[in-house]
Amino acid sequence: MDVVELVDRSAATALQHASALQDHLRSAEGPGNPLMRECRAEMHRLVGDIVSLRNAAELLKRQVELGA
């Protein structure tokens, strides 16, 4: 497994975990609970970061393929 595959697999696993946590936050969120809304917003940012990581891995993979 090369570095790009490792990054992609790690990001995919992290995305699955983040998605599960986001579901738990959604079910635990009560009306008028600003702390839960803040946690949910942070999870949303985390998912965005993970997706960015996967996109970067894909770009690296393309560069490696073009350079080979």
CSV table of N, CA, C and O in Angstrom, one decimal:
chain,number,residue,atom,x,y,z
A,1,MET,N,0.9,-1.2,0.0
A,1,MET,CA,0.0,0.0,0.0
A,1,MET,C,0.9,1.2,0.0
A,1,MET,O,1.8,1.4,0.8
A,2,ASP,N,0.6,2.1,-0.9
A,2,ASP,CA,1.5,3.4,-1.0
A,2,ASP,C,0.8,4.4,-0.1
A,2,ASP,O,-0.2,4.3,0.5
A,3,VAL,N,1.5,5.6,0.1
A,3,VAL,CA,1.1,6.6,1.0
A,3,VAL,C,-0.2,7.2,0.6
A,3,VAL,O,-1.1,7.4,1.5
A,4,VAL,N,-0.5,7.4,-0.7
A,4,VAL,CA,-1.8,7.9,-1.1
A,4,VAL,C,-2.9,7.0,-0.8
A,4,VAL,O,-3.9,7.5,-0.2
A,5,GLU,N,-2.7,5.7,-0.9
A,5,GLU,CA,-3.8,4.8,-0.6
A,5,GLU,C,-4.0,4.8,1.0
A,5,GLU,O,-5.1,4.7,1.4
A,6,LEU,N,-2.9,4.9,1.7
A,6,LEU,CA,-3.0,4.9,3.2
A,6,LEU,C,-3.8,6.2,3.6
A,6,LEU,O,-4.7,6.1,4.5
A,7,VAL,N,-3.5,7.3,3.0
A,7,VAL,CA,-4.2,8.5,3.4
A,7,VAL,C,-5.7,8.4,3.0
A,7,VAL,O,-6.6,8.8,3.8
A,8,ASP,N,-5.9,7.9,1.8
A,8,ASP,CA,-7.3,7.7,1.4
A,8,ASP,C,-8.1,6.8,2.3
A,8,ASP,O,-9.2,7.1,2.7
A,9,ARG,N,-7.5,5.7,2.6
A,9,ARG,CA,-8.2,4.7,3.5
A,9,ARG,C,-8.4,5.3,4.9
A,9,ARG,O,-9.5,5.1,5.5
A,10,SER,N,-7.4,6.0,5.4
A,10,SER,CA,-7.5,6.6,6.7
A,10,SER,C,-8.6,7.6,6.7
A,10,SER,O,-9.4,7.7,7.6
A,11,ALA,N,-8.7,8.4,5.6
A,11,ALA,CA,-9.7,9.5,5.5
A,11,ALA,C,-11.1,8.8,5.4
A,11,ALA,O,-12.1,9.3,6.0
A,12,ALA,N,-11.2,7.7,4.7
A,12,ALA,CA,-12.5,7.0,4.5
A,12,ALA,C,-13.0,6.5,5.9
A,12,ALA,O,-14.1,6.6,6.2
A,13,THR,N,-12.1,5.9,6.7
A,13,THR,CA,-12.4,5.4,8.0
A,13,THR,C,-12.8,6.5,8.9
A,13,THR,O,-13.8,6.4,9.6
A,14,ALA,N,-12.0,7.6,8.9
A,14,ALA,CA,-12.4,8.8,9.7
A,14,ALA,C,-13.7,9.4,9.3
A,14,ALA,O,-14.5,9.8,10.2
A,15,LEU,N,-14.0,9.4,8.0
A,15,LEU,CA,-15.3,9.9,7.6
A,15,LEU,C,-16.5,9.0,8.1
A,15,LEU,O,-17.5,9.5,8.5
A,16,GLN,N,-16.3,7.7,8.1
A,16,GLN,CA,-17.3,6.8,8.6
A,16,GLN,C,-17.6,7.1,10.1
A,16,GLN,O,-18.7,7.1,10.6
A,17,HIS,N,-16.5,7.2,10.9
A,17,HIS,CA,-16.6,7.5,12.3
A,17,HIS,C,-17.3,8.9,12.5
A,17,HIS,O,-18.1,9.0,13.4
A,18,ALA,N,-16.9,9.9,11.8
A,18,ALA,CA,-17.4,11.2,11.9
A,18,ALA,C,-18.9,11.2,11.6
A,18,ALA,O,-19.7,11.8,12.3
A,19,SER,N,-19.3,10.4,10.6
A,19,SER,CA,-20.7,10.3,10.2
A,19,SER,C,-21.5,9.7,11.3
A,19,SER,O,-22.6,10.1,11.6
A,20,ALA,N,-21.0,8.6,11.9
A,20,ALA,CA,-21.7,8.0,13.0
A,20,ALA,C,-21.8,8.9,14.2
A,20,ALA,O,-22.9,9.0,14.8
A,21,LEU,N,-20.7,9.7,14.5
A,21,LEU,CA,-20.8,10.7,15.6
A,21,LEU,C,-21.8,11.8,15.3
A,21,LEU,O,-22.6,12.2,16.2
A,22,GLN,N,-21.9,12.2,14.1
A,22,GLN,CA,-22.8,13.2,13.7
A,22,GLN,C,-24.3,12.7,13.9
A,22,GLN,O,-25.1,13.4,14.3
A,23,ASP,N,-24.5,11.5,13.5
A,23,ASP,CA,-25.8,10.9,13.8
A,23,ASP,C,-26.2,10.9,15.2
A,23,ASP,O,-27.3,11.2,15.6
A,24,HIS,N,-25.2,10.5,16.1
A,24,HIS,CA,-25.4,10.5,17.5
A,24,HIS,C,-25.7,11.9,18.0
A,24,HIS,O,-26.6,12.1,18.9
A,25,LEU,N,-25.0,12.9,17.6
A,25,LEU,CA,-25.2,14.3,18.0
A,25,LEU,C,-26.6,14.7,17.5
A,25,LEU,O,-27.3,15.4,18.3
A,26,ARG,N,-27.0,14.3,16.3
A,26,ARG,CA,-28.3,14.7,15.8
A,26,ARG,C,-29.4,14.2,16.7
A,26,ARG,O,-30.4,14.8,17.0
A,27,SER,N,-29.3,12.9,17.1
A,27,SER,CA,-30.3,12.3,18.0
A,27,SER,C,-30.3,12.8,19.4
A,27,SER,O,-31.3,12.8,20.1
A,28,ALA,N,-29.1,13.3,19.9
A,28,ALA,CA,-29.0,13.8,21.2
A,28,ALA,C,-29.4,15.3,21.4
A,28,ALA,O,-29.5,15.8,22.5
A,29,GLU,N,-29.4,15.9,20.2
A,29,GLU,CA,-29.7,17.4,20.3
A,29,GLU,C,-31.1,17.7,20.8
A,29,GLU,O,-32.0,17.2,20.2
A,30,GLY,N,-31.1,18.5,21.8
A,30,GLY,CA,-32.4,18.9,22.4
A,30,GLY,C,-32.7,20.3,21.9
A,30,GLY,O,-31.9,21.0,21.5
A,31,PRO,N,-34.0,20.6,22.0
A,31,PRO,CA,-34.4,22.0,21.6
A,31,PRO,C,-33.7,23.0,22.5
A,31,PRO,O,-33.7,22.9,23.8
A,32,GLY,N,-33.1,24.0,21.9
A,32,GLY,CA,-32.5,25.1,22.7
A,32,GLY,C,-31.2,24.8,23.4
A,32,GLY,O,-30.8,25.5,24.3
A,33,ASN,N,-30.5,23.7,22.9
A,33,ASN,CA,-29.3,23.3,23.5
A,33,ASN,C,-28.1,23.9,22.6
A,33,ASN,O,-27.7,23.2,21.7
A,34,PRO,N,-27.6,25.0,23.0
A,34,PRO,CA,-26.5,25.6,22.1
A,34,PRO,C,-25.2,24.8,22.1
A,34,PRO,O,-24.5,24.8,21.1
A,35,LEU,N,-24.9,24.1,23.2
A,35,LEU,CA,-23.7,23.3,23.2
A,35,LEU,C,-23.8,22.2,22.2
A,35,LEU,O,-22.8,21.9,21.5
A,36,MET,N,-24.9,21.5,22.1
A,36,MET,CA,-25.1,20.5,21.1
A,36,MET,C,-25.0,21.0,19.7
A,36,MET,O,-24.5,20.4,18.8
A,37,ARG,N,-25.6,22.2,19.4
A,37,ARG,CA,-25.5,22.8,18.1
A,37,ARG,C,-24.1,23.1,17.8
A,37,ARG,O,-23.7,22.9,16.6
A,38,GLU,N,-23.3,23.6,18.8
A,38,GLU,CA,-21.9,23.9,18.5
A,38,GLU,C,-21.1,22.6,18.2
A,38,GLU,O,-20.3,22.6,17.3
A,39,CYS,N,-21.4,21.6,18.9
A,39,CYS,CA,-20.7,20.3,18.6
A,39,CYS,C,-21.1,19.8,17.2
A,39,CYS,O,-20.2,19.3,16.5
A,40,ARG,N,-22.3,19.9,16.9
A,40,ARG,CA,-22.8,19.5,15.5
A,40,ARG,C,-22.1,20.3,14.5
A,40,ARG,O,-21.6,19.8,13.4
A,41,ALA,N,-21.9,21.6,14.7
A,41,ALA,CA,-21.3,22.5,13.7
A,41,ALA,C,-19.8,22.1,13.6
A,41,ALA,O,-19.2,22.1,12.5
A,42,GLU,N,-19.2,21.8,14.7
A,42,GLU,CA,-17.8,21.3,14.7
A,42,GLU,C,-17.6,20.0,13.9
A,42,GLU,O,-16.7,19.8,13.2
A,43,MET,N,-18.6,19.1,14.1
A,43,MET,CA,-18.5,17.8,13.4
A,43,MET,C,-18.7,18.1,11.9
A,43,MET,O,-18.0,17.5,11.1
A,44,HIS,N,-19.5,19.1,11.5
A,44,HIS,CA,-19.7,19.4,10.1
A,44,HIS,C,-18.4,19.9,9.5
A,44,HIS,O,-18.0,19.5,8.4
A,45,ARG,N,-17.6,20.7,10.3
A,45,ARG,CA,-16.3,21.2,9.8
A,45,ARG,C,-15.3,20.1,9.7
A,45,ARG,O,-14.5,20.0,8.8
A,46,LEU,N,-15.4,19.1,10.7
A,46,LEU,CA,-14.5,18.0,10.6
A,46,LEU,C,-14.7,17.1,9.4
A,46,LEU,O,-13.8,16.7,8.7
A,47,VAL,N,-16.0,16.9,9.1
A,47,VAL,CA,-16.3,16.1,7.9
A,47,VAL,C,-15.8,16.9,6.6
A,47,VAL,O,-15.2,16.2,5.8
A,48,GLY,N,-15.9,18.2,6.6
A,48,GLY,CA,-15.4,18.9,5.5
A,48,GLY,C,-13.9,18.8,5.4
A,48,GLY,O,-13.3,18.7,4.3
A,49,ASP,N,-13.2,18.8,6.5
A,49,ASP,CA,-11.7,18.6,6.5
A,49,ASP,C,-11.3,17.2,6.0
A,49,ASP,O,-10.4,17.1,5.3
A,50,ILE,N,-12.1,16.2,6.4
A,50,ILE,CA,-11.8,14.9,6.0
A,50,ILE,C,-12.0,14.7,4.5
A,50,ILE,O,-11.2,14.1,3.8
A,51,VAL,N,-13.0,15.3,4.0
A,51,VAL,CA,-13.3,15.3,2.5
A,51,VAL,C,-12.2,16.0,1.8
A,51,VAL,O,-11.7,15.5,0.8
A,52,SER,N,-11.7,17.1,2.3
A,52,SER,CA,-10.6,17.8,1.7
A,52,SER,C,-9.3,16.9,1.7
A,52,SER,O,-8.6,16.9,0.7
A,53,LEU,N,-9.1,16.2,2.8
A,53,LEU,CA,-8.0,15.3,2.8
A,53,LEU,C,-8.1,14.2,1.7
A,53,LEU,O,-7.1,13.9,1.1
A,54,ARG,N,-9.3,13.7,1.6
A,54,ARG,CA,-9.5,12.6,0.5
A,54,ARG,C,-9.3,13.2,-0.9
A,54,ARG,O,-8.7,12.6,-1.7
A,55,ASN,N,-9.7,14.5,-1.1
A,55,ASN,CA,-9.5,15.1,-2.4
A,55,ASN,C,-8.0,15.3,-2.6
A,55,ASN,O,-7.5,15.1,-3.7
A,56,ALA,N,-7.3,15.7,-1.6
A,56,ALA,CA,-5.8,15.9,-1.7
A,56,ALA,C,-5.1,14.6,-2.0
A,56,ALA,O,-4.2,14.5,-2.9
A,57,ALA,N,-5.6,13.5,-1.4
A,57,ALA,CA,-5.0,12.2,-1.7
A,57,ALA,C,-5.3,11.8,-3.2
A,57,ALA,O,-4.4,11.3,-3.9
A,58,GLU,N,-6.5,12.1,-3.7
A,58,GLU,CA,-6.8,11.9,-5.1
A,58,GLU,C,-5.9,12.7,-6.0
A,58,GLU,O,-5.4,12.2,-7.0
A,59,LEU,N,-5.7,13.9,-5.7
A,59,LEU,CA,-4.8,14.8,-6.5
A,59,LEU,C,-3.4,14.2,-6.5
A,59,LEU,O,-2.7,14.2,-7.6
A,60,LEU,N,-2.9,13.8,-5.3
A,60,LEU,CA,-1.6,13.2,-5.3
A,60,LEU,C,-1.5,12.0,-6.1
A,60,LEU,O,-0.5,11.7,-6.8
A,61,LYS,N,-2.5,11.2,-6.1
A,61,LYS,CA,-2.5,9.9,-6.9
A,61,LYS,C,-2.5,10.2,-8.3
A,61,LYS,O,-1.7,9.6,-9.1
A,62,ARG,N,-3.2,11.3,-8.8
A,62,ARG,CA,-3.1,11.6,-10.2
A,62,ARG,C,-1.8,12.2,-10.6
A,62,ARG,O,-1.3,11.8,-11.7
A,63,GLN,N,-1.1,12.9,-9.7
A,63,GLN,CA,0.2,13.4,-10.0
A,63,GLN,C,1.2,12.3,-10.1
A,63,GLN,O,2.1,12.3,-11.0
A,64,VAL,N,1.1,11.3,-9.2
A,64,VAL,CA,2.0,10.2,-9.3
A,64,VAL,C,1.8,9.4,-10.6
A,64,VAL,O,2.8,9.0,-11.2
A,65,GLU,N,0.5,9.2,-11.0
A,65,GLU,CA,0.3,8.5,-12.2
A,65,GLU,C,0.8,9.2,-13.4
A,65,GLU,O,1.3,8.6,-14.4
A,66,LEU,N,0.7,10.5,-13.4
A,66,LEU,CA,1.2,11.3,-14.6
A,66,LEU,C,2.7,11.4,-14.6
A,66,LEU,O,3.3,11.4,-15.7
A,67,GLY,N,3.3,11.3,-13.4
A,67,GLY,CA,4.8,11.4,-13.4
A,67,GLY,C,5.5,10.1,-13.6
A,67,GLY,O,6.6,10.0,-13.9
A,68,ALA,N,4.7,9.0,-13.5
A,68,ALA,CA,5.3,7.7,-13.7
A,68,ALA,C,5.6,7.3,-15.1
A,68,ALA,O,5.3,7.8,-16.0
